[in-house]
PDB file of C-alpha atoms in Angstrom:
ATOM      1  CA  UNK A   1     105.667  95.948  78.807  1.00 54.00           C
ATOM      2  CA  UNK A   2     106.299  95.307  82.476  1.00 76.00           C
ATOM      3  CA  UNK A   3     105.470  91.921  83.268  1.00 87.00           C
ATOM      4  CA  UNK A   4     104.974  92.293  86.673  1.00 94.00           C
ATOM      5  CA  UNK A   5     100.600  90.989  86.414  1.00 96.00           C
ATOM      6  CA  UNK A   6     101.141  87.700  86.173  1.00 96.00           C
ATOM      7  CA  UNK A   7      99.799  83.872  87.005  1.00 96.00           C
ATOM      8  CA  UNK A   8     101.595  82.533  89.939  1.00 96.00           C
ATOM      9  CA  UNK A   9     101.459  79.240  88.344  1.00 95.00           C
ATOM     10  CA  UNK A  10     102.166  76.676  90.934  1.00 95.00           C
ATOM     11  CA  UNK A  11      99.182  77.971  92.725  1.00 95.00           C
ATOM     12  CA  UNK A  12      97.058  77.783  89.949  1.00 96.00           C
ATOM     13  CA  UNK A  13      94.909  74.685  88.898  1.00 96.00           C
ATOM     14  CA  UNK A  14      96.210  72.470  85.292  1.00 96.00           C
ATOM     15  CA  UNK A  15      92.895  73.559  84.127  1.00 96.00           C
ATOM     16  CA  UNK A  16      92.943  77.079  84.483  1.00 97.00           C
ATOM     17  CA  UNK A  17      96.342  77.636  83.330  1.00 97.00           C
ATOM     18  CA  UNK A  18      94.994  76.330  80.198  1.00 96.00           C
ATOM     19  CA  UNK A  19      92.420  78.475  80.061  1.00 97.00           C
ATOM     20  CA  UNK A  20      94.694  81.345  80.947  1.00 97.00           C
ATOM     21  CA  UNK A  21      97.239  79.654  78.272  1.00 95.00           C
ATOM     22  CA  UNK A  22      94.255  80.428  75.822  1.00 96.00           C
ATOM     23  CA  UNK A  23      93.928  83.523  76.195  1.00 97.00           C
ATOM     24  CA  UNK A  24      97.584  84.255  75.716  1.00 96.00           C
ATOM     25  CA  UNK A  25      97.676  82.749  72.604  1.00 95.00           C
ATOM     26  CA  UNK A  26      94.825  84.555  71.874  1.00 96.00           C
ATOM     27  CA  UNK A  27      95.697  87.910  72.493  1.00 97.00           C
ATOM     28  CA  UNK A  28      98.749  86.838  69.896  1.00 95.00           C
ATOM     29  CA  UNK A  29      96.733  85.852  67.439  1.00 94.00           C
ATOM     30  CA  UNK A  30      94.619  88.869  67.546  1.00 96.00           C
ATOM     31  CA  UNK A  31      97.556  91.440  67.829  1.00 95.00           C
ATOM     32  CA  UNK A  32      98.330  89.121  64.242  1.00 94.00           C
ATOM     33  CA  UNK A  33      95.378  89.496  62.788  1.00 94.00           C
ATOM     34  CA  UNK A  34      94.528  93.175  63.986  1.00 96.00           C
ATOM     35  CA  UNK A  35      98.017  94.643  63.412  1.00 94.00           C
ATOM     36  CA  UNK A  36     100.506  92.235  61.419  1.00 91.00           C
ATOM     37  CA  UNK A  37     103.499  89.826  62.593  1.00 88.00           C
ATOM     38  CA  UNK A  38     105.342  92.620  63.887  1.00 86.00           C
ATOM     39  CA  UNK A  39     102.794  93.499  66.352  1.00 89.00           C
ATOM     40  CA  UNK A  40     103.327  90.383  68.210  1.00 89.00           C
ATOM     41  CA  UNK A  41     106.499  91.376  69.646  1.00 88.00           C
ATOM     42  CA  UNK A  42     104.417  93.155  71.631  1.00 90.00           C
ATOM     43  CA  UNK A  43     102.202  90.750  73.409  1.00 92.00           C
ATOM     44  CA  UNK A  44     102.781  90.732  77.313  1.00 92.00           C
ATOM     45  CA  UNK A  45     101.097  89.194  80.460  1.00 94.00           C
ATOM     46  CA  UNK A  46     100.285  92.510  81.670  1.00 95.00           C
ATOM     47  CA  UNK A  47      97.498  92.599  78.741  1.00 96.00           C
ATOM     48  CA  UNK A  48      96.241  89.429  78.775  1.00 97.00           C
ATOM     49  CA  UNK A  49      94.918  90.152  82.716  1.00 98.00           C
ATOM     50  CA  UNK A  50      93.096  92.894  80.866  1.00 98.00           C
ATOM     51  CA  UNK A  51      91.723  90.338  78.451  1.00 98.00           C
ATOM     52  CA  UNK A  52      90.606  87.805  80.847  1.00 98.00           C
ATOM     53  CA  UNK A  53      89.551  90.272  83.113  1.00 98.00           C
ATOM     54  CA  UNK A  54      86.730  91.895  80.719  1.00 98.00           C
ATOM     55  CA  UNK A  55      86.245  88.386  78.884  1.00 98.00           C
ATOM     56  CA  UNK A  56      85.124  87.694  82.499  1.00 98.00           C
ATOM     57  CA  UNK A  57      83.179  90.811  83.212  1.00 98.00           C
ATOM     58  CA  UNK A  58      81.225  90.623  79.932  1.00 97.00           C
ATOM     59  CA  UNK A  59      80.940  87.302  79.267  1.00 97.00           C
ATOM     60  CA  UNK A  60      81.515  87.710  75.159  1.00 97.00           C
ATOM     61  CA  UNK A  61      80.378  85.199  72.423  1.00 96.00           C
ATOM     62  CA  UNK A  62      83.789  83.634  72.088  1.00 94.00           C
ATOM     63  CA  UNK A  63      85.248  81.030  69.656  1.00 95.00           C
ATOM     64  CA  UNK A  64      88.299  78.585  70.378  1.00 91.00           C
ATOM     65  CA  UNK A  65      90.771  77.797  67.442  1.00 86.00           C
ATOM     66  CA  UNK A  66      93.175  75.078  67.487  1.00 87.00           C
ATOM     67  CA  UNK A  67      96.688  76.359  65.539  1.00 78.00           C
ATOM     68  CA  UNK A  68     100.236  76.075  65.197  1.00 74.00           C
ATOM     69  CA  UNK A  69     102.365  78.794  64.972  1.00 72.00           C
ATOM     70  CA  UNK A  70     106.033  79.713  64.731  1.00 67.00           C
ATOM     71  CA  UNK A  71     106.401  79.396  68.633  1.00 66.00           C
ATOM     72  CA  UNK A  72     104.988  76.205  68.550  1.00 64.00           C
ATOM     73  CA  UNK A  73     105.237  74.535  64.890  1.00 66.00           C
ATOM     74  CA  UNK A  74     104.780  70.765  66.533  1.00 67.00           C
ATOM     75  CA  UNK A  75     101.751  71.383  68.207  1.00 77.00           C
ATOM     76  CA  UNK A  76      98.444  73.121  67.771  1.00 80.00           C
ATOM     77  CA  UNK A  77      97.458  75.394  70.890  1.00 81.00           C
ATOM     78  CA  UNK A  78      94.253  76.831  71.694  1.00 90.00           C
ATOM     79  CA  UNK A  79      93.093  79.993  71.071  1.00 94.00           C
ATOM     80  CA  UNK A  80      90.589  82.128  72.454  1.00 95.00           C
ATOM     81  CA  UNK A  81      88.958  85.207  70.471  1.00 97.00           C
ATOM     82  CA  UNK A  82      86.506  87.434  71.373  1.00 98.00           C
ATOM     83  CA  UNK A  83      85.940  91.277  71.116  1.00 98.00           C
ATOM     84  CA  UNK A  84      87.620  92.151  74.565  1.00 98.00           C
ATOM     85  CA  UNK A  85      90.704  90.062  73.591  1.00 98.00           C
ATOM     86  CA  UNK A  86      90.532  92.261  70.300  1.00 98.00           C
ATOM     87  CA  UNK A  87      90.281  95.271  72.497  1.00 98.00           C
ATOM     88  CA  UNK A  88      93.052  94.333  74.750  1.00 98.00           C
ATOM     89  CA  UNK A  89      95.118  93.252  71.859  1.00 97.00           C
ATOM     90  CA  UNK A  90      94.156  97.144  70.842  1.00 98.00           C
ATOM     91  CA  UNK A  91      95.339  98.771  74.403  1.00 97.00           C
ATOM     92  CA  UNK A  92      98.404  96.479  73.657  1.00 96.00           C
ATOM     93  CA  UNK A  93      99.669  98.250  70.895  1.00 96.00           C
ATOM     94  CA  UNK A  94      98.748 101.490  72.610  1.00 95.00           C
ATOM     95  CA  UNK A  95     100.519 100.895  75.848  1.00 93.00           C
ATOM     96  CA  UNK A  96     103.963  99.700  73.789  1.00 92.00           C
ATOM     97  CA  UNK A  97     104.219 102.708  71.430  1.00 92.00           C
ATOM     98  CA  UNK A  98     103.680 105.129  74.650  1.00 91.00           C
ATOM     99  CA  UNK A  99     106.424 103.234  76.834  1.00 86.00           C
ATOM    100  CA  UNK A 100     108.720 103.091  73.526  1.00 87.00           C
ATOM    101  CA  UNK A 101     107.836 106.787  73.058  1.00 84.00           C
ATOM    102  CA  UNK A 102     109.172 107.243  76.952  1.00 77.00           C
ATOM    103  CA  UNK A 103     112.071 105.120  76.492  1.00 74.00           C
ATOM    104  CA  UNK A 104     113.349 106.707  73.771  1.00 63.00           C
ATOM    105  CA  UNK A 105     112.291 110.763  75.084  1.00 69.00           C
ATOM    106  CA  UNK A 106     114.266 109.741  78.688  1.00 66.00           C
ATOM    107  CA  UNK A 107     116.625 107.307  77.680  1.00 67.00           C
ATOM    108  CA  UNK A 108     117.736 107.475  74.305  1.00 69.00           C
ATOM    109  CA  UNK A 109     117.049 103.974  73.215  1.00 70.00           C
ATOM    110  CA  UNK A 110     117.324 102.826  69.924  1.00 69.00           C
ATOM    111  CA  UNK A 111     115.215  99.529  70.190  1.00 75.00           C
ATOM    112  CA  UNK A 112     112.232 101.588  71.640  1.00 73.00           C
ATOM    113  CA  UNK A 113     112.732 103.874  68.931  1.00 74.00           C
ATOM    114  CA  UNK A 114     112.827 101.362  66.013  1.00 85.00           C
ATOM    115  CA  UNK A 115     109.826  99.670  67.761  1.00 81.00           C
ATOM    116  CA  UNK A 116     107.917 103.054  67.810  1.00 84.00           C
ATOM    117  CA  UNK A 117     108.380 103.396  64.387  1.00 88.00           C
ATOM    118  CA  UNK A 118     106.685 100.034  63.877  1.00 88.00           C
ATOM    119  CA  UNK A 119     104.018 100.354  65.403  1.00 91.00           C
ATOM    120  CA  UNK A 120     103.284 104.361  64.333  1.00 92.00           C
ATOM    121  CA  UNK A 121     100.563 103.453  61.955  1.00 93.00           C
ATOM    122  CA  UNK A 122      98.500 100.949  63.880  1.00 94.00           C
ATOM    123  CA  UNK A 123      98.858 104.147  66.453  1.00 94.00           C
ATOM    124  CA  UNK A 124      97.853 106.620  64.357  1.00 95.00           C
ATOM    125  CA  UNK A 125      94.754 103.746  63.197  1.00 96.00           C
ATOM    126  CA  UNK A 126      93.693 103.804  67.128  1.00 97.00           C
ATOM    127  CA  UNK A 127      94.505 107.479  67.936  1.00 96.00           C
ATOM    128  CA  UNK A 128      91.504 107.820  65.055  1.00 97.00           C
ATOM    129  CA  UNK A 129      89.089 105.232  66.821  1.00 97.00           C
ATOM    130  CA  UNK A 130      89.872 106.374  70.509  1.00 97.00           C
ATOM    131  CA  UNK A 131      90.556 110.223  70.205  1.00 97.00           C
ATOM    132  CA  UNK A 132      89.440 111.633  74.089  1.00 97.00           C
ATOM    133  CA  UNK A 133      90.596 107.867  75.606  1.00 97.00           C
ATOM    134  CA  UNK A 134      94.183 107.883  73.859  1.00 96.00           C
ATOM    135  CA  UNK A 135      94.173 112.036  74.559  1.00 97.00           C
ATOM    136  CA  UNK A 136      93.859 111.403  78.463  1.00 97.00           C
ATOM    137  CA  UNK A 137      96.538 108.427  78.369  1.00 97.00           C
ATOM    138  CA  UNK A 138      98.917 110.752  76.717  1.00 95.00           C
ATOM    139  CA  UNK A 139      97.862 113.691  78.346  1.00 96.00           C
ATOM    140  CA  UNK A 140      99.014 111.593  81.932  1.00 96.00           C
ATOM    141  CA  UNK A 141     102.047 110.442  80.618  1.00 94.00           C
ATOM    142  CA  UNK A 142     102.867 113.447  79.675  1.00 93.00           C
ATOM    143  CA  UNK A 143     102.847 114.710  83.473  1.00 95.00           C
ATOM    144  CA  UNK A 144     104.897 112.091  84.329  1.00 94.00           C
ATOM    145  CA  UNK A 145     107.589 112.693  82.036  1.00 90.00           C
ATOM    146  CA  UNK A 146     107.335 116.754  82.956  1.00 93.00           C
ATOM    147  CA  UNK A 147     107.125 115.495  87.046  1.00 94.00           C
ATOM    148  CA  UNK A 148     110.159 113.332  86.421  1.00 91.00           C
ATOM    149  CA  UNK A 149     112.085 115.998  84.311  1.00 89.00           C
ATOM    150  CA  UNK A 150     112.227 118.069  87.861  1.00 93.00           C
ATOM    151  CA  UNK A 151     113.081 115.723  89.616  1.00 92.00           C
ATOM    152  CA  UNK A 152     109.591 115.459  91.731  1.00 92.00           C
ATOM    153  CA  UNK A 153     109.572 112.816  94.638  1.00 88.00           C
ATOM    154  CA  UNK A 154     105.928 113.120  95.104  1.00 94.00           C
ATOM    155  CA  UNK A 155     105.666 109.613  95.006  1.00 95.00           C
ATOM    156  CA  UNK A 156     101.528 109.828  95.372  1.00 96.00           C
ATOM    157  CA  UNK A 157     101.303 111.967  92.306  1.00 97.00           C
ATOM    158  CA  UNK A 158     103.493 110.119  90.034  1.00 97.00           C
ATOM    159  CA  UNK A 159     102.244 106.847  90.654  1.00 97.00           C
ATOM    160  CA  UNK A 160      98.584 108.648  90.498  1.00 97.00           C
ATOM    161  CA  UNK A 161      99.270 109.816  86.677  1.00 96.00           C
ATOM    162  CA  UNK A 162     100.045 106.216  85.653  1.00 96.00           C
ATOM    163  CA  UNK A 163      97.135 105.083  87.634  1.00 97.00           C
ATOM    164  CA  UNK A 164      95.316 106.956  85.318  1.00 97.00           C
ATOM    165  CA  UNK A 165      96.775 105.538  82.382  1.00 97.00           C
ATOM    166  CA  UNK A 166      95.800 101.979  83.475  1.00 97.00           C
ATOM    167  CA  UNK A 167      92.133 103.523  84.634  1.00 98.00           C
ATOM    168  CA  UNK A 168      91.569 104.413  80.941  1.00 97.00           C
ATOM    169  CA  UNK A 169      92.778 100.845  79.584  1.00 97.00           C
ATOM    170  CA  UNK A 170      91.042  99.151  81.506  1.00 97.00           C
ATOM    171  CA  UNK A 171      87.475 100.644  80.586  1.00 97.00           C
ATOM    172  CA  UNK A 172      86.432  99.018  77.685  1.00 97.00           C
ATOM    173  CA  UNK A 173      82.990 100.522  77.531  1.00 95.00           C
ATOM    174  CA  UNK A 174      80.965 103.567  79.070  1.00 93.00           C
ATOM    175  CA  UNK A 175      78.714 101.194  81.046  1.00 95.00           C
ATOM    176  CA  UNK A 176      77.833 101.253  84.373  1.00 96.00           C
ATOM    177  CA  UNK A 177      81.158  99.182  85.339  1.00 97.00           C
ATOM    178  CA  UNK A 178      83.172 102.205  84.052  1.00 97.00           C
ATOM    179  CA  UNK A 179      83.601 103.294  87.186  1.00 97.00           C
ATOM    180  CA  UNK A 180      84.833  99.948  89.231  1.00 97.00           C
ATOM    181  CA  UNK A 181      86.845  99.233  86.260  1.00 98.00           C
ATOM    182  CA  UNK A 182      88.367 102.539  86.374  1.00 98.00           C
ATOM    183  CA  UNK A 183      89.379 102.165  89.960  1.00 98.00           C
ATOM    184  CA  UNK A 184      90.262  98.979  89.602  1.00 98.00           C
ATOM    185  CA  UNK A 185      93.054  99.455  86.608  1.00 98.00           C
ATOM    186  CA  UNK A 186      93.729 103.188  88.827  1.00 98.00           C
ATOM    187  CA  UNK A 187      95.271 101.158  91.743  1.00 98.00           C
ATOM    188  CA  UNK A 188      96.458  98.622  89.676  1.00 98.00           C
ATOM    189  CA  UNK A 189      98.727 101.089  87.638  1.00 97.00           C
ATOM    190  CA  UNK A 190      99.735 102.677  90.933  1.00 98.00           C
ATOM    191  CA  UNK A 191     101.082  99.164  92.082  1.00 98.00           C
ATOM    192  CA  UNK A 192     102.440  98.979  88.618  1.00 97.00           C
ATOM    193  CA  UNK A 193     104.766 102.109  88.488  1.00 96.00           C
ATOM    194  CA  UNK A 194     105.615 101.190  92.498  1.00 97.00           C
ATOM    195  CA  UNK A 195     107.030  98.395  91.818  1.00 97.00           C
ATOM    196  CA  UNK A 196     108.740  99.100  88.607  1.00 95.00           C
ATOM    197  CA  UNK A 197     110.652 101.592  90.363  1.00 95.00           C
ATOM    198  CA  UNK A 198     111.409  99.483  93.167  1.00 96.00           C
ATOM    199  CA  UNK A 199     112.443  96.996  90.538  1.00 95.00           C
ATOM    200  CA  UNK A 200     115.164  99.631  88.860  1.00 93.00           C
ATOM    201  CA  UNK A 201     116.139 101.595  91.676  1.00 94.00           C
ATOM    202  CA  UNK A 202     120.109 100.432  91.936  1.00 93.00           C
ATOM    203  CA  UNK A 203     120.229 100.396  88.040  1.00 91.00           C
ATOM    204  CA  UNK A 204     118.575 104.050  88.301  1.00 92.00           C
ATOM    205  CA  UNK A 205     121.021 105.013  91.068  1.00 92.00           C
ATOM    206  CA  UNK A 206     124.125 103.560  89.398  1.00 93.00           C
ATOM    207  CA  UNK A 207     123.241 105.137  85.495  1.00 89.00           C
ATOM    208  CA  UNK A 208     122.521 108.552  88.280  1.00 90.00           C
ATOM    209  CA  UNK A 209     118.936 108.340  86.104  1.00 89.00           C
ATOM    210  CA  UNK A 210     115.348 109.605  87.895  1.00 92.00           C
ATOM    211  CA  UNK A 211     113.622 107.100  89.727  1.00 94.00           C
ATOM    212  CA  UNK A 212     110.835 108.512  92.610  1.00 95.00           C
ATOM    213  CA  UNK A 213     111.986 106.137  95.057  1.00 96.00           C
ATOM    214  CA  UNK A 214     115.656 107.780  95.040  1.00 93.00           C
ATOM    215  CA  UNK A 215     114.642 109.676  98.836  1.00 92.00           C
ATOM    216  CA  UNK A 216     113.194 106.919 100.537  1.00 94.00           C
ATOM    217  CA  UNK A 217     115.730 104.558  99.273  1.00 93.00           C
ATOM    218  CA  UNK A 218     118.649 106.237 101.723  1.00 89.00           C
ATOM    219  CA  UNK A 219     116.141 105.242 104.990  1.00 90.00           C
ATOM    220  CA  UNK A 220     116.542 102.078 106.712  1.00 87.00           C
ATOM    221  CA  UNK A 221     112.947 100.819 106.554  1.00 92.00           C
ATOM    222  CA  UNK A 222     112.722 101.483 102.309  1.00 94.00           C
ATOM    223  CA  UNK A 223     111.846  97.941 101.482  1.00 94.00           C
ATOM    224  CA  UNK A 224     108.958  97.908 104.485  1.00 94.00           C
ATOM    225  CA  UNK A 225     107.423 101.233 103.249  1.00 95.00           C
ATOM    226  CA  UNK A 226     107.527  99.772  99.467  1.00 96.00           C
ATOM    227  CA  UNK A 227     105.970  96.933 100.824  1.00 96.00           C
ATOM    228  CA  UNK A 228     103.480  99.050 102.701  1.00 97.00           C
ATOM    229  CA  UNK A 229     102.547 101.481  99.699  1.00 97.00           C
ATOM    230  CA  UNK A 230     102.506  98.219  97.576  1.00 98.00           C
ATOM    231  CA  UNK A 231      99.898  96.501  99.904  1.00 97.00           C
ATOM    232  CA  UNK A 232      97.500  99.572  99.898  1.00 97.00           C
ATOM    233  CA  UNK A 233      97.474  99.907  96.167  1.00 98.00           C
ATOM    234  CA  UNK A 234      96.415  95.971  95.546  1.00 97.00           C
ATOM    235  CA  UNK A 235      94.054  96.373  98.494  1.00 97.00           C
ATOM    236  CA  UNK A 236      92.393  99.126  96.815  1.00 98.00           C
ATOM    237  CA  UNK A 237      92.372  97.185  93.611  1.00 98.00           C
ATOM    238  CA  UNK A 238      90.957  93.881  94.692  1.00 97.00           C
ATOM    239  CA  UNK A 239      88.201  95.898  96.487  1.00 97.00           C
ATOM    240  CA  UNK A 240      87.350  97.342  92.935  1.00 98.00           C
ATOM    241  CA  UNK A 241      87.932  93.989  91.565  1.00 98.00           C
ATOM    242  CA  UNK A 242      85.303  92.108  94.080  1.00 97.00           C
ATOM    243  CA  UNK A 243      82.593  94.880  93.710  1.00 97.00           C
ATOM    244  CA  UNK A 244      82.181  93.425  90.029  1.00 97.00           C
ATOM    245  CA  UNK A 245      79.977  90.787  89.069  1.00 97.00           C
ATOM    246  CA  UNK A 246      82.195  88.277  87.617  1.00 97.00           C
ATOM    247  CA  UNK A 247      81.845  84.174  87.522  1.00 94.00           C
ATOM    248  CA  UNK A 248      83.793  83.300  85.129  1.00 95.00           C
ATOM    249  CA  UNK A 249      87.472  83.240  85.132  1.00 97.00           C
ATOM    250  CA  UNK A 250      87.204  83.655  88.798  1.00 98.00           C
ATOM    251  CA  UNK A 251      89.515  81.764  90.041  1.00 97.00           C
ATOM    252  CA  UNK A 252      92.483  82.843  87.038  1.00 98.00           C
ATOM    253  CA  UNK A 253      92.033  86.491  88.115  1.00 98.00           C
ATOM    254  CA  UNK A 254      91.933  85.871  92.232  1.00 98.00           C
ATOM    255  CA  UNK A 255      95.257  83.661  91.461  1.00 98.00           C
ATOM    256  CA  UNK A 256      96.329  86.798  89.737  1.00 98.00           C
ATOM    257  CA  UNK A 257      95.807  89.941  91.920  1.00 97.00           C
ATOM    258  CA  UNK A 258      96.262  88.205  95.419  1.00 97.00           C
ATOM    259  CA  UNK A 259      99.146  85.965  94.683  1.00 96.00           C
ATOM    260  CA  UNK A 260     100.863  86.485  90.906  1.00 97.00           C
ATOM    261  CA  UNK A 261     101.721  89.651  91.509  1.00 96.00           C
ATOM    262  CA  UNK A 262     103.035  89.450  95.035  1.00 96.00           C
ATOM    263  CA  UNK A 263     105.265  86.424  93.263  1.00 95.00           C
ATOM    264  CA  UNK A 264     106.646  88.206  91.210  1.00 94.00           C
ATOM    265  CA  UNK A 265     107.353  91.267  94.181  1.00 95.00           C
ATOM    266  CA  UNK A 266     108.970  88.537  95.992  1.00 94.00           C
ATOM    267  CA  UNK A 267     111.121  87.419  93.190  1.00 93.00           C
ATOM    268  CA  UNK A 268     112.355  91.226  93.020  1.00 93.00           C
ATOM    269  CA  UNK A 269     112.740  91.805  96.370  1.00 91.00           C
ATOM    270  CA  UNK A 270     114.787  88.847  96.952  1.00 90.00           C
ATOM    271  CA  UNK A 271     116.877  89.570  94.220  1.00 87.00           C
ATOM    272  CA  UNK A 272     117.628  92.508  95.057  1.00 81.00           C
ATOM    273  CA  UNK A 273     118.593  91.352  98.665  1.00 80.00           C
ATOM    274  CA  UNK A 274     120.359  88.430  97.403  1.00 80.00           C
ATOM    275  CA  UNK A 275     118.390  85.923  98.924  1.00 64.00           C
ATOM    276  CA  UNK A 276     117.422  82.760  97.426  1.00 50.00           C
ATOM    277  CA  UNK A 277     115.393  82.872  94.047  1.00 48.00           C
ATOM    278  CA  UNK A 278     111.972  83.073  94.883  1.00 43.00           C
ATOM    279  CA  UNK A 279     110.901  80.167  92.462  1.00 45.00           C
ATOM    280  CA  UNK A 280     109.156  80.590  89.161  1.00 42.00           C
ATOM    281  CA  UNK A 281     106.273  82.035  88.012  1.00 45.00           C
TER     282      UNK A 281
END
């Protein structure tokens, strides 16, 4: 996926990068289990937010396996599973065919397309169980791709229509945390699709492909007004975020919204103005 909701890690206690280690290797196994070994090409960092996120929020009966895999043949790892890891796991799949689907319909490439041909009948398996959920995420992405076809620089709507995207992901259940959950993944897909473009913008420019930043990339101040639009969005999303009633996993998710993902901003930015390496992740 996009890889841009992660751990900053050096900020993050031994302890709960184990925990969040956990859950990785969870969501692998369960992606596994759920969908076959192909599925795990899939798994992403992204998704495993989601995962500890609800695991958090809902506070699941949850069982820890110790296993080896093919990663890691020498040593058993834990492994948390639980329903919401089998739902993210779920939302995984989902989000991968859609982007692949994307790829290929803008881009022509083949890898997407071979992957989306992989993963077409664990689709078709959750297009069954989800119908109106998977019909709105498609039915946004869709706008995009129409939006970007004419060459829209409505930079609030586009990022809007993928907000909406991560709004339905992120809702696990028609609760009464729907709607905090909805905002929260809304702003969080905003920042998303932000800072993807801001990532690809000189790739986009160079291939002369779409990208909604293409306007404000020719004024002097672009990188403050990305910054700007960026900050907004996580604001928005951590007030979300706090307005839910989680205990657990606290202090994994905080490490996550208020400083992983600006890490990983700063690695891009700096890249980009060929300043030092920002350090890892």
């Amino acid at each position: 996926m996009f890889g841009y909701i992660v751990v900053n890690k050096p900020e993050l206690k031994i302890k709960d990068f184990d925990v969040y280690q956990s859950f990785y290797c969870g969501l692998c196994r369960s992606l596994h289990s759920m969908f076959g070994r192909r599925s795990q090409i899939t798994l992403n960092y992204d998704l495993t937010f989601l995962a500890v996120l609800l695991s958090g929020l809902y506070e699941p009966k949850q069982t820890l396996h110790e296993e080896r895999c093919i990663v890691h043949p020498m040593q058993k790892h834990k492994k948390f599973a639980n329903p919401c890891i089998e739902y993210a796991s779920e939302m995984t799949v989902v989000l991968t065919y859609l982007k692949c689907e994307d790829d290929w319909l803008d881009e022509r490439r083949y890898t997407s397309f071979t992957m989306r041909k992989l993963l077409a009948k664990s689709y078709r398996q959750l297009e069954r169980k989800y119908p109106e959920k998977i019909k709105r995420i498609e039915q946004a992405l869709k706008e995009i791709h129409v939006l970007e076809q004419q060459q829209s620089h409505d930079i609030d709507l586009l990022a809007k229509c993928f907000g909406a995207v991560m709004g339905e992901i992120v809702c696990m259940k028609e609760d009464e945390w729907k709607h905090r959950l909805y905002e929260l993944g809304d702003y969080l897909g905003r920042f998303v699709y932000l800072l993807d473009a801001y990532d690809d913008i000189e790739r986009d420019i160079q291939k002369k492909q779409f990208n909604p930043l293409m306007e404000l990339y020719a004024q002097k101040d672009f990188d403050k007004r990305v910054q700007a639009m960026l900050e907004i969005m996580i604001a928005k999303c951590a007030e979300a975020f706090e307005g839910l009633p989680i205990l657990e996993y606290i202090d994994i998710l905080r490490n996550i919204l208020y400083s992983g993902v600006w890490s990983k901003y700063e690695m891009i930015r700096k890249k980009r103005l060929g300043e030092e390496d920002a350090g890892s992740i």
